[in-house]
Structures are given as structure tokens and as C-alpha cells.
mmCIF file of N, CA and C in Angstrom:
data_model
loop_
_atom_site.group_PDB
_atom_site.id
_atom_site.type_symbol
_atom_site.label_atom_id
_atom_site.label_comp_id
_atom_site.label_asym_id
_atom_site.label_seq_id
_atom_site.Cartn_x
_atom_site.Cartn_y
_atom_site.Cartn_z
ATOM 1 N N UNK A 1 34.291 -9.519 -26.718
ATOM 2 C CA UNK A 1 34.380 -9.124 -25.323
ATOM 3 C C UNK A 1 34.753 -7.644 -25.201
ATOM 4 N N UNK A 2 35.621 -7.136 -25.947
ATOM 5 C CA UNK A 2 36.392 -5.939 -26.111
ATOM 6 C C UNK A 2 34.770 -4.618 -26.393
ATOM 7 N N UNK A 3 34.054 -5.350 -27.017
ATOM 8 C CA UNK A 3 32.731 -4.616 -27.509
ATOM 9 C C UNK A 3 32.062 -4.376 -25.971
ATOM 10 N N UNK A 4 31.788 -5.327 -25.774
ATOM 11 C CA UNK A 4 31.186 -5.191 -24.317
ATOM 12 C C UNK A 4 31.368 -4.222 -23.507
ATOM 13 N N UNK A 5 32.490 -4.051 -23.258
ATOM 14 C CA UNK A 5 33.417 -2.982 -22.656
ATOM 15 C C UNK A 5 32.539 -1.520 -22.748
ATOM 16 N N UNK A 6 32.370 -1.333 -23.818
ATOM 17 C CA UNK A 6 31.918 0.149 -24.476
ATOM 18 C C UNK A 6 30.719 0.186 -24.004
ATOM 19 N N UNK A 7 29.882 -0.980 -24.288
ATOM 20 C CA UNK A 7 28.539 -0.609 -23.998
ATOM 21 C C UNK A 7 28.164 -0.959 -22.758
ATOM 22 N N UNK A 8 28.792 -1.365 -21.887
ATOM 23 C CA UNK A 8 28.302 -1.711 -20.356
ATOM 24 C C UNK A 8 27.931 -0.119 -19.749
ATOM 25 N N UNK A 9 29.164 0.379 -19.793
ATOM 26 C CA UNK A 9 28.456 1.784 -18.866
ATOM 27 C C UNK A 9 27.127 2.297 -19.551
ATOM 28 N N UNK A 10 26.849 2.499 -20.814
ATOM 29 C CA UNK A 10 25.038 2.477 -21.174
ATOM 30 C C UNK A 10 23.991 1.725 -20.497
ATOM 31 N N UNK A 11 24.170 0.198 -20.594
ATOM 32 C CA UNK A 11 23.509 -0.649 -20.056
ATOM 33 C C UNK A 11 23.770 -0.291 -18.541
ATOM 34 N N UNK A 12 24.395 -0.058 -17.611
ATOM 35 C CA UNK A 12 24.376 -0.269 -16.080
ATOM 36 C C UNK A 12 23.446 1.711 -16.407
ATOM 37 N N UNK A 13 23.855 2.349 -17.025
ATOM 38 C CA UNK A 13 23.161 3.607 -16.946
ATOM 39 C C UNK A 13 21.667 3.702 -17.300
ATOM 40 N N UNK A 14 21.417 3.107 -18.187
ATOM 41 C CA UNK A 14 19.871 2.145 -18.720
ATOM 42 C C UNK A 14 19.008 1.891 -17.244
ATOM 43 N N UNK A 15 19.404 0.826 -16.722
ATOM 44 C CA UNK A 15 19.234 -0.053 -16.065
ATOM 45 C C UNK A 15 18.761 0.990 -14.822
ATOM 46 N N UNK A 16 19.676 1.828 -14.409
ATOM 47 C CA UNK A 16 19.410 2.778 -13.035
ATOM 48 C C UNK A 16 18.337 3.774 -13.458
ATOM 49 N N UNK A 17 18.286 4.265 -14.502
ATOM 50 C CA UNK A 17 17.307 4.815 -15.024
ATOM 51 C C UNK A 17 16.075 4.374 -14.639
ATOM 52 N N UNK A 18 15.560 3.255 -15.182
ATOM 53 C CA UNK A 18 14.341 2.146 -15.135
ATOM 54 C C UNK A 18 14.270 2.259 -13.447
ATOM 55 N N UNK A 19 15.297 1.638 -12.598
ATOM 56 C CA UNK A 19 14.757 1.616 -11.420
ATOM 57 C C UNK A 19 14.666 2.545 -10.506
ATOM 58 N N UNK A 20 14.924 3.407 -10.884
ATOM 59 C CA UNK A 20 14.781 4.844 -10.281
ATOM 60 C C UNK A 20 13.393 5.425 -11.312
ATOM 61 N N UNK A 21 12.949 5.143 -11.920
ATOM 62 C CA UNK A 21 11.526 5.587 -12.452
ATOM 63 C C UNK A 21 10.526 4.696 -12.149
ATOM 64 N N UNK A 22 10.874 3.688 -11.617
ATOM 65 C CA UNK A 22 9.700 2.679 -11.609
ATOM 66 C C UNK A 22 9.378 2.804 -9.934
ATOM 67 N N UNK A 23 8.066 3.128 -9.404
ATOM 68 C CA UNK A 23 7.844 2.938 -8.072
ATOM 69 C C UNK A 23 8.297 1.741 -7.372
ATOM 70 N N UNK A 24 8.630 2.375 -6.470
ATOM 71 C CA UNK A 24 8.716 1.026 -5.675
ATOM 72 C C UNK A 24 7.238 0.484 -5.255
ATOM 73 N N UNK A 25 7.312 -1.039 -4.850
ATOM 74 C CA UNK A 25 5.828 -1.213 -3.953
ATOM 75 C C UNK A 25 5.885 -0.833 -2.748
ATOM 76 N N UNK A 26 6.583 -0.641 -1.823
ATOM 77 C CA UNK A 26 5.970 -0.270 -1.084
ATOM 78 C C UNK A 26 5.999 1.230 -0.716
ATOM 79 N N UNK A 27 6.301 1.892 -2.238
ATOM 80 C CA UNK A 27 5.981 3.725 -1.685
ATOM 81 C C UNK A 27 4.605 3.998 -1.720
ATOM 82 N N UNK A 28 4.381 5.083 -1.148
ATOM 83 C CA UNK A 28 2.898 5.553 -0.719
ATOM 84 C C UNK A 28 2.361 6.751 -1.526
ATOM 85 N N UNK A 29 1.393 6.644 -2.550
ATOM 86 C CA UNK A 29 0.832 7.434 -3.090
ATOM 87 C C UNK A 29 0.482 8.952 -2.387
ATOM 88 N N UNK A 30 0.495 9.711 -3.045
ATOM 89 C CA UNK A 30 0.739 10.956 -2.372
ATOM 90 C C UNK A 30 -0.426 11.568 -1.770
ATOM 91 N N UNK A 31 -1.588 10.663 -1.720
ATOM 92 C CA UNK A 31 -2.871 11.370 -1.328
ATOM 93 C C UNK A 31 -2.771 11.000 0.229
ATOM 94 N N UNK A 32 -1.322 9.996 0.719
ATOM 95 C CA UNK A 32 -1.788 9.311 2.031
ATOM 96 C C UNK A 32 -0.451 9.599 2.282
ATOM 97 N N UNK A 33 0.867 10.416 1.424
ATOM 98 C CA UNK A 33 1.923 10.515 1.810
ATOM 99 C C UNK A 33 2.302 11.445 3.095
ATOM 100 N N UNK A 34 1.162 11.973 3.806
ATOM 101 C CA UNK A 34 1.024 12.977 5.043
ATOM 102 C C UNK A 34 0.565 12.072 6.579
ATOM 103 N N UNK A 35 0.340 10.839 5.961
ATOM 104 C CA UNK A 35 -0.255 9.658 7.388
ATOM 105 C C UNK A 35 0.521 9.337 8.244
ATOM 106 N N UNK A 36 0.454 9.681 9.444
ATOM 107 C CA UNK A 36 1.366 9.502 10.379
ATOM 108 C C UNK A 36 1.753 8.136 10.679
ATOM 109 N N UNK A 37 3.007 7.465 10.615
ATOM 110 C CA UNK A 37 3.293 6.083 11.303
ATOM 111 C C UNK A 37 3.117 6.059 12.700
ATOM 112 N N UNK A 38 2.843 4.925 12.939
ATOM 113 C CA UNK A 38 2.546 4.495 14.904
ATOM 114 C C UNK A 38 1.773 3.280 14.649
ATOM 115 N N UNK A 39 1.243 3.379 15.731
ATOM 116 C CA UNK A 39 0.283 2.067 16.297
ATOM 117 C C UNK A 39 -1.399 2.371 15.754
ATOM 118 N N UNK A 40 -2.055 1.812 14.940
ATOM 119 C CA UNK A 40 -3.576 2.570 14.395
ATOM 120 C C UNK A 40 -4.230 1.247 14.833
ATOM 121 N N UNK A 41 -5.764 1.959 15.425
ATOM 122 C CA UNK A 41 -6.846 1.270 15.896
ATOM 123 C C UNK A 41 -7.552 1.207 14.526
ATOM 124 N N UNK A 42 -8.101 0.163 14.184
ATOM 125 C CA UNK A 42 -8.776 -0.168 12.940
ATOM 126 C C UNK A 42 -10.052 -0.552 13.720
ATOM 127 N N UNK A 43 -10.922 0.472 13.000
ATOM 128 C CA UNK A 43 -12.948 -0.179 14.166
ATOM 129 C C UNK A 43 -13.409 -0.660 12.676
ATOM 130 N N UNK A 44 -13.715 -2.335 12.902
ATOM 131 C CA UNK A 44 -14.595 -2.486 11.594
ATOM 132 C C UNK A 44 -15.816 -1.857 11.568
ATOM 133 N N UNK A 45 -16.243 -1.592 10.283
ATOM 134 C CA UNK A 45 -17.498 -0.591 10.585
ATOM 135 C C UNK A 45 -18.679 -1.452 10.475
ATOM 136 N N UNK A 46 -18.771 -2.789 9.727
ATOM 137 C CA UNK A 46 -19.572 -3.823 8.951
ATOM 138 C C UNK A 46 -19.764 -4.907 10.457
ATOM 139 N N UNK A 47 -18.983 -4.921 11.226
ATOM 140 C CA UNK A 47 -19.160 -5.871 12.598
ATOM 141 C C UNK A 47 -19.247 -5.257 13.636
ATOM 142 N N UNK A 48 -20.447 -4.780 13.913
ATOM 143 C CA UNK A 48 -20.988 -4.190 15.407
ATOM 144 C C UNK A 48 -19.332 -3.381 15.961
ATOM 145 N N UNK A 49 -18.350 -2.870 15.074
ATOM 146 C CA UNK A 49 -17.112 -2.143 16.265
ATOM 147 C C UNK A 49 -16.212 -3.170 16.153
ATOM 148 N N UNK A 50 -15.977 -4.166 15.874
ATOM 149 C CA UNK A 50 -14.759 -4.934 16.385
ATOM 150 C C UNK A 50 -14.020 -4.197 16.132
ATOM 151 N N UNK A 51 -12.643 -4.536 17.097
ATOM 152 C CA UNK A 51 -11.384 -3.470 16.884
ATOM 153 C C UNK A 51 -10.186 -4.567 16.499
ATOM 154 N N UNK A 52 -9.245 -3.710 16.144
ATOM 155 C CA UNK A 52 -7.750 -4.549 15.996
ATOM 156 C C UNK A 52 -6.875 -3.512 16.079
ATOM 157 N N UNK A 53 -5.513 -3.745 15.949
ATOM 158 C CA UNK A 53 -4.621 -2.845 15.882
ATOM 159 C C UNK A 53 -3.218 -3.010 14.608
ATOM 160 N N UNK A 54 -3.012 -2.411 14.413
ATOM 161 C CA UNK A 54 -1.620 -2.978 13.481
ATOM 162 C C UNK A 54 -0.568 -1.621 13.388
ATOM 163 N N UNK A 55 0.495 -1.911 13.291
ATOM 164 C CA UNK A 55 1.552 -1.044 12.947
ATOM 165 C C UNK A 55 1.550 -0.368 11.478
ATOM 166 N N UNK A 56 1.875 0.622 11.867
ATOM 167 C CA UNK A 56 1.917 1.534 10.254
ATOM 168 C C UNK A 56 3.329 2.239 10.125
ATOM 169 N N UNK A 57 4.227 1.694 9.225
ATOM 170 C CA UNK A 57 5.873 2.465 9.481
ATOM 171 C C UNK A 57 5.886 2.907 8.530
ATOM 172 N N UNK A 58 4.962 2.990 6.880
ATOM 173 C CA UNK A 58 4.857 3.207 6.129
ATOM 174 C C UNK A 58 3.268 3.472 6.084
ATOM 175 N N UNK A 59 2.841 4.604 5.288
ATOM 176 C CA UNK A 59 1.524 5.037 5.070
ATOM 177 C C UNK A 59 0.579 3.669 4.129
ATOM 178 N N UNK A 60 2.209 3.087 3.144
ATOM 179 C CA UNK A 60 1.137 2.319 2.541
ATOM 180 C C UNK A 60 0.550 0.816 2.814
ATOM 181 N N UNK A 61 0.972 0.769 4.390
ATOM 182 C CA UNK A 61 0.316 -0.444 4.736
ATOM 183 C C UNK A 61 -1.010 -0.213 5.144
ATOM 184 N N UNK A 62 -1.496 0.775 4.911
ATOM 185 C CA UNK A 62 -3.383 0.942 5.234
ATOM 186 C C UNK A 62 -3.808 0.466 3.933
ATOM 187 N N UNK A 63 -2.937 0.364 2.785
ATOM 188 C CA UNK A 63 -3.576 -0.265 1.305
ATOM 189 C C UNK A 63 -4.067 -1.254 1.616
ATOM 190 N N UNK A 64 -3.234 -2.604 2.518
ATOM 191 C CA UNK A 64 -3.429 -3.533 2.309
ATOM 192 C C UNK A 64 -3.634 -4.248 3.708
ATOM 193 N N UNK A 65 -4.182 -3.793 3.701
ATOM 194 C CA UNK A 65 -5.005 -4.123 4.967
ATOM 195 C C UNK A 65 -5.018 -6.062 5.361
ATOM 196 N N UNK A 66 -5.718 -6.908 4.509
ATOM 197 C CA UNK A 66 -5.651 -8.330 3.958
ATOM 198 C C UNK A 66 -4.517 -9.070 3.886
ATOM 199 N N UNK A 67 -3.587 -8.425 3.304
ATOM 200 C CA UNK A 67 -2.501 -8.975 2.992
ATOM 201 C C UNK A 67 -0.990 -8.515 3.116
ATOM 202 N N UNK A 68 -1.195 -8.385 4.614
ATOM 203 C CA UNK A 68 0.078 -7.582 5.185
ATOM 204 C C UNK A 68 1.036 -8.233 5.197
ATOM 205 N N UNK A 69 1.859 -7.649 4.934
ATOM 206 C CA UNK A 69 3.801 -8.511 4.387
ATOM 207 C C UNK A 69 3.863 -8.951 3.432
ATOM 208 N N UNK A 70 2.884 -8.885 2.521
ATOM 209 C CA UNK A 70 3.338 -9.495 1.251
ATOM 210 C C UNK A 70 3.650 -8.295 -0.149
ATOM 211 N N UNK A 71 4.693 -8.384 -0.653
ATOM 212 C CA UNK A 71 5.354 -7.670 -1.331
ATOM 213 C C UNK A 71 4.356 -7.732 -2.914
ATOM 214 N N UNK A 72 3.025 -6.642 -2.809
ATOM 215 C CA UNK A 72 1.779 -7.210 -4.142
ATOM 216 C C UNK A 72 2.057 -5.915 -5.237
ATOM 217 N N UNK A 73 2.441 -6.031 -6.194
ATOM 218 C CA UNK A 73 2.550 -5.116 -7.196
ATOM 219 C C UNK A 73 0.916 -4.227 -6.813
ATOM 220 N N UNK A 74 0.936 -2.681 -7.086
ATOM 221 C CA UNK A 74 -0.163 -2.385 -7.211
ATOM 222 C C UNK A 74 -0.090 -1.423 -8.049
ATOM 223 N N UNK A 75 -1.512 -1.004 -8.561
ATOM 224 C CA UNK A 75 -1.754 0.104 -9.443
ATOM 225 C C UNK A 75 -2.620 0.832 -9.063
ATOM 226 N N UNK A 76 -2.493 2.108 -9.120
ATOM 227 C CA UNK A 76 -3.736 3.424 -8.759
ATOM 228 C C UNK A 76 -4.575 3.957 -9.590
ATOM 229 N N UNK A 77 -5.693 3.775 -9.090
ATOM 230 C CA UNK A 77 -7.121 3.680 -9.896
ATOM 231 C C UNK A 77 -7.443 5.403 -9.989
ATOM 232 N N UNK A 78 -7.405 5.842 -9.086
ATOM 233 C CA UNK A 78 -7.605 6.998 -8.908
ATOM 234 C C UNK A 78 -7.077 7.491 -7.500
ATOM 235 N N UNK A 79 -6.914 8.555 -7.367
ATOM 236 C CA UNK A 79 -6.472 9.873 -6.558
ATOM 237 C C UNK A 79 -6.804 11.289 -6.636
ATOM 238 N N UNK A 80 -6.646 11.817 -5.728
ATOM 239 C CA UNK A 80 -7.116 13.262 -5.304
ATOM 240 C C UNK A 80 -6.189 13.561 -4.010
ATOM 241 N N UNK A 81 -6.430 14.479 -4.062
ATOM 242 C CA UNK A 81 -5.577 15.543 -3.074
ATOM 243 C C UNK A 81 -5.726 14.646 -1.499
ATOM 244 N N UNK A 82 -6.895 13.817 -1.368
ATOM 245 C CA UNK A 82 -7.249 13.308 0.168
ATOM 246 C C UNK A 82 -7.844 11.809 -0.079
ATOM 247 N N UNK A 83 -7.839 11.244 -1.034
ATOM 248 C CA UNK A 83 -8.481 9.904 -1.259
ATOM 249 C C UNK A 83 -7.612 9.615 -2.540
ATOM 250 N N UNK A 84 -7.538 7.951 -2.157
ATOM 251 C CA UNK A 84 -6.260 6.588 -2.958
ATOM 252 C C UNK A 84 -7.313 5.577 -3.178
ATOM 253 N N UNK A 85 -7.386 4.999 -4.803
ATOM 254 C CA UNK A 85 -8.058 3.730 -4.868
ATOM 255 C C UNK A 85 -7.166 3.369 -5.444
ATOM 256 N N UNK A 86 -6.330 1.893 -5.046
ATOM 257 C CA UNK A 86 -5.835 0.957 -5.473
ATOM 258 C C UNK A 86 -5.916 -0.637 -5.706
ATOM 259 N N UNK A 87 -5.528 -0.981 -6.884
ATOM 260 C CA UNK A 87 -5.918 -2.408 -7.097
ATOM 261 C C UNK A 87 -4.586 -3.087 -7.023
ATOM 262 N N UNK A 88 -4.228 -4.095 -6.311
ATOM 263 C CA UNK A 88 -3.231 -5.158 -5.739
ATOM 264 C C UNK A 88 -3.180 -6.621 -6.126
ATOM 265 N N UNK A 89 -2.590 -7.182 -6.794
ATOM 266 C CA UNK A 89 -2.420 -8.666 -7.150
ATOM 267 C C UNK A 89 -1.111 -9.195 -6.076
ATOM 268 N N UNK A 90 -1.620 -10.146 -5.564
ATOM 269 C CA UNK A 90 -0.559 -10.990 -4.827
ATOM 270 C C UNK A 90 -0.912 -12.322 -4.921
ATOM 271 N N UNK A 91 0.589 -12.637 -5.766
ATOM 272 C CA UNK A 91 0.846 -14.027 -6.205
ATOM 273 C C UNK A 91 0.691 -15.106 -5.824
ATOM 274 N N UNK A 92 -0.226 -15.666 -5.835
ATOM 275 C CA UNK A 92 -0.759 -17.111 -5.092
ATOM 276 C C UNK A 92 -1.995 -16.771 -3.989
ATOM 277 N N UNK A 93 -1.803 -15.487 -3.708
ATOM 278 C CA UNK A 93 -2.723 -15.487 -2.415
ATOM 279 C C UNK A 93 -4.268 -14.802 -2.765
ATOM 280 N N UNK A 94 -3.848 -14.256 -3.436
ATOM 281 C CA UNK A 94 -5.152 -13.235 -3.657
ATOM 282 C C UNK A 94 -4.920 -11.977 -4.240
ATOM 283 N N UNK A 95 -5.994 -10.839 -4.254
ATOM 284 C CA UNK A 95 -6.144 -9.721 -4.606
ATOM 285 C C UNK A 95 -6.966 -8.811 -3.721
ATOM 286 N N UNK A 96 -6.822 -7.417 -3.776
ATOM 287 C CA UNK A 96 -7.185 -6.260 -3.590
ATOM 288 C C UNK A 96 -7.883 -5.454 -4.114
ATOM 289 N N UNK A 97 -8.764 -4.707 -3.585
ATOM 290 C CA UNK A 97 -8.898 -3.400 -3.905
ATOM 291 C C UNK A 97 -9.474 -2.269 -2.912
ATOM 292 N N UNK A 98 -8.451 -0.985 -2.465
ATOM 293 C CA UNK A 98 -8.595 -0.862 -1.333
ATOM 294 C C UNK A 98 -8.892 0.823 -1.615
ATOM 295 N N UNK A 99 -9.664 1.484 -1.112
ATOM 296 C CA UNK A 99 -10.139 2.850 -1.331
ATOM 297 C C UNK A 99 -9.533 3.210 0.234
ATOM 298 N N UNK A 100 -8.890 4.721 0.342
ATOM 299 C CA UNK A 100 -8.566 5.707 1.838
ATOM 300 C C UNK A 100 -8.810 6.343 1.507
ATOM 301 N N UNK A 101 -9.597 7.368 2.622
ATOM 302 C CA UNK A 101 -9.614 8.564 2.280
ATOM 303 C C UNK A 101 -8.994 8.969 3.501
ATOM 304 N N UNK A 102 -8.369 10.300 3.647
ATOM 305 C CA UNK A 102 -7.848 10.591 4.820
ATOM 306 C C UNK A 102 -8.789 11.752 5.084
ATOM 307 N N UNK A 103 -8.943 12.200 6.633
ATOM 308 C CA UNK A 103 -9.299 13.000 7.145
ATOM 309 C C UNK A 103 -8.302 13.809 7.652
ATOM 310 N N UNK A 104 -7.929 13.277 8.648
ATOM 311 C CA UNK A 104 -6.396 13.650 9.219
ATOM 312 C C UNK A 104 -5.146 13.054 8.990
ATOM 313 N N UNK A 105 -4.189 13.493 9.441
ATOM 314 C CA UNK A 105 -3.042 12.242 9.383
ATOM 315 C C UNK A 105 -3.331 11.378 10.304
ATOM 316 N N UNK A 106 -4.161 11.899 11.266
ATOM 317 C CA UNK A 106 -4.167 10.679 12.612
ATOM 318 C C UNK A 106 -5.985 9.958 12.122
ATOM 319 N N UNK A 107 -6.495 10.568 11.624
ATOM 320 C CA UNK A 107 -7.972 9.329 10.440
ATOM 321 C C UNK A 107 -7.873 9.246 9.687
ATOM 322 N N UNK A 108 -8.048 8.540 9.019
ATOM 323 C CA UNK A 108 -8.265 7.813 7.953
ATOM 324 C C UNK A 108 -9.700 6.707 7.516
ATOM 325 N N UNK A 109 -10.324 6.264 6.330
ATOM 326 C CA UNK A 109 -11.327 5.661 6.376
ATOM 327 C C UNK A 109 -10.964 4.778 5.086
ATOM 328 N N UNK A 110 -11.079 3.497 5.673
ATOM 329 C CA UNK A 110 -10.806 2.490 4.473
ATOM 330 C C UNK A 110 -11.706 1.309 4.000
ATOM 331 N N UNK A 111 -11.751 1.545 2.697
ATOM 332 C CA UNK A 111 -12.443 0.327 2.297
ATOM 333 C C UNK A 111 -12.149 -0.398 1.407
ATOM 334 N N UNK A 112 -12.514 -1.747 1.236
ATOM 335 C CA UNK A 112 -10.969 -2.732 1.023
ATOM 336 C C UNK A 112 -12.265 -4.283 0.374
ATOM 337 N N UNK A 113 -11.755 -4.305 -0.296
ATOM 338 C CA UNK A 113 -12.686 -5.631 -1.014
ATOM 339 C C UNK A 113 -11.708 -6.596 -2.160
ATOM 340 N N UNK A 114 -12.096 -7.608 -2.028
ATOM 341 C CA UNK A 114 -11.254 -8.810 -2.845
ATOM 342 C C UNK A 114 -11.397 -9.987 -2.644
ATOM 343 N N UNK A 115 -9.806 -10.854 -2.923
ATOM 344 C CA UNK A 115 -9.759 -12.053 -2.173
ATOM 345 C C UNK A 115 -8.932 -12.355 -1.590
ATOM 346 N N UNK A 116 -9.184 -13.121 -0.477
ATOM 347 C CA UNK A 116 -7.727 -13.848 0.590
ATOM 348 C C UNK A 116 -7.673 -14.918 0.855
ATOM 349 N N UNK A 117 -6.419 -15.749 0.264
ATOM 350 C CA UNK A 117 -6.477 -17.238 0.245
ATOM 351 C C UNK A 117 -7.571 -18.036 0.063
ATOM 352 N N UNK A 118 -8.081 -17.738 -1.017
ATOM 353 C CA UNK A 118 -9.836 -18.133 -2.080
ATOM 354 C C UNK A 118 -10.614 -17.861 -1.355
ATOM 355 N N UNK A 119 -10.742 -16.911 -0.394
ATOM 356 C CA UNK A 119 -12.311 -16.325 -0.026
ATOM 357 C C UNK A 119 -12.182 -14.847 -0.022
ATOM 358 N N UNK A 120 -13.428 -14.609 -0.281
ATOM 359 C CA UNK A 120 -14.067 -13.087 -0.274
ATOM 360 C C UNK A 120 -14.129 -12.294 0.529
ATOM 361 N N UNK A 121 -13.729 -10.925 0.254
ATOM 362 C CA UNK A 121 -13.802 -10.475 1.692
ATOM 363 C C UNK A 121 -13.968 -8.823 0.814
ATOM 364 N N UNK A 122 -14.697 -7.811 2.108
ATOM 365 C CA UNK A 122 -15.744 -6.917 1.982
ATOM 366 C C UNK A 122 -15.661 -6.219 3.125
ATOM 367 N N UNK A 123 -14.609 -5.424 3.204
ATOM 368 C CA UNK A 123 -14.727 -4.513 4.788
ATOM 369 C C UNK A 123 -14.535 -2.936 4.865
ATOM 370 N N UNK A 124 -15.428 -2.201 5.528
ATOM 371 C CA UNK A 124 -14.850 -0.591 5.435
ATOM 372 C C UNK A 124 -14.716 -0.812 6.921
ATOM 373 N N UNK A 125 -13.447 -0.044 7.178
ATOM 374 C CA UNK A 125 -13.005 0.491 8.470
ATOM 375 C C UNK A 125 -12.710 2.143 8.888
ATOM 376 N N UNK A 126 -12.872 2.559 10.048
ATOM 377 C CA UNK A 126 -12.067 3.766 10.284
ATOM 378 C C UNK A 126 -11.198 3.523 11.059
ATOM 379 N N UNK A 127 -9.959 4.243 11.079
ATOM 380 C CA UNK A 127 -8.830 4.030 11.665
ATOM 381 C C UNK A 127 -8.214 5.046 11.704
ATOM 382 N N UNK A 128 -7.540 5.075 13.088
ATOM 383 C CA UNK A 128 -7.202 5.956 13.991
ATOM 384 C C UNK A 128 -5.745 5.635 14.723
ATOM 385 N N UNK A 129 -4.960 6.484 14.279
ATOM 386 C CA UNK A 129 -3.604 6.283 14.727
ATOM 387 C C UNK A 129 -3.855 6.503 16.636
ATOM 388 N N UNK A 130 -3.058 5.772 17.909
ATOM 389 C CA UNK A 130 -3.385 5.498 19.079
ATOM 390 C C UNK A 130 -1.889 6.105 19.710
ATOM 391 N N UNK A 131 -0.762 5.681 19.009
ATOM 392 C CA UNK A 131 0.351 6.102 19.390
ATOM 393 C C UNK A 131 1.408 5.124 18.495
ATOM 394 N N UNK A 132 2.908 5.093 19.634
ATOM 395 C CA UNK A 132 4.145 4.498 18.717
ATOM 396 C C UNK A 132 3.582 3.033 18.843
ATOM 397 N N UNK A 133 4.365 2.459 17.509
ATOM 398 C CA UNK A 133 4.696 1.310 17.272
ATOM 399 C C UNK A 133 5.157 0.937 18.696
ATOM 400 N N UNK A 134 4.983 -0.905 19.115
ATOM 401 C CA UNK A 134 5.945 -1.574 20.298
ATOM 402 C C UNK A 134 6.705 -2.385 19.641
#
């Protein structure tokens, strides 16, 4: 027990290390780290215009468009100074893979393909921040 002692402050120093280097999920890759939060109009581009809306308090909920609230490990395929491709696994439900490119902070253009709760899905949108969150 007396051993322990010595090496705990390593291990708790270890330990903060790791989680302070390891991204979090829900930080936002830096090609979309300039996207304004608010209220964004999403126009599907694949269905004659349908619209929707969703909250953005974080840039990186335009990743995941499919599978909003769920906490999905992801990895970045590629990046550039104005465009994010990421691939997303979420546990039990499905998967991702979601390309942005930004135009502005207030456009953005997304395209997003995978699966959701065992079906397929295949959508590019543009989206357009409208104003604040309600």
C-alpha cells in the first residue's frame, strides 16, 4: 500500500495527460471551427427543397446531421482550410459519413451518407444559419 503512495501522483498525472490529448467528441474540427451557432435552415438539395431547421451550439453538430444527440466517436478523413470529411460510428444505431464545406460562417454545404437504425440514407444539403437558438 505504502508503494502506491509514490506512484499515484504519476498515474493521476498519466491519466490527465491522455485526456487532455485525446479530442473530445464533440469538439469541432478546425475547418468548421469559424461556424456560427444559432438556429440553421437545412434545404435538402435531393427532395425538390424540403426544409427543416435544427439548433447548432456547437459547429460540430452539422457532422451529424442523422444522428443528433448521440455521443458517436469520430475520425477525420480529410480537411482543408474550408472543407471536413468525417466518418462516425454510433453504437447500436448506425454510422456516418459526413463531408462540409463552408462558404461562410452563416453557409455551409453538407453531405452526409450511411446508416440510421438499419436503413440507408444519402443526403446533400445547404444550410444556412436564420438566427438564435429558441
Amino acid at each position: 500500500m505504502r508503494r502506491f503512495h509514490r506512484i499515484k501522483p504519476i498515474l493521476t498525472g498519466a491519466a490527465a495527460i491522455f485526456l487532455l490529448a485525446t479530442p473530445s467528441v464533440a469538439q469541432a474540427p478546425a475547418a468548421i471551427a469559424g461556424v456560427q451557432s444559432g438556429s440553421w435552415e437545412l434545404r435538402d438539395l435531393g427532395r425538390s427543397g424540403a426544409r427543416s431547421q435544427i439548433c447548432v451550439r456547437n459547429p460540430a453538430r452539422l457532422l451529424q446531421i442523422r444522428h443528433p444527440g448521440q455521443m458517436c466517436p469520430r475520425r477525420v478523413l480529410s480537411e482543408d482550410g474550408r472543407s471536413v470529411t468525417v466518418r462516425y460510428e454510433c453504437t447500436g444505431s448506425g454510422w456516418g459519413q459526413t463531408s462540409v464545406s463552408v462558404e461562410t460562417p452563416r453557409l455551409v454545404r453538407i453531405s452526409t451518407q450511411g446508416i440510421d437504425g438499419g436503413s440507408p440514407f444519402n443526403s446533400s444539403y445547404e444550410a444556412r444559419r436564420v438566427g438564435e437558438c429558441s
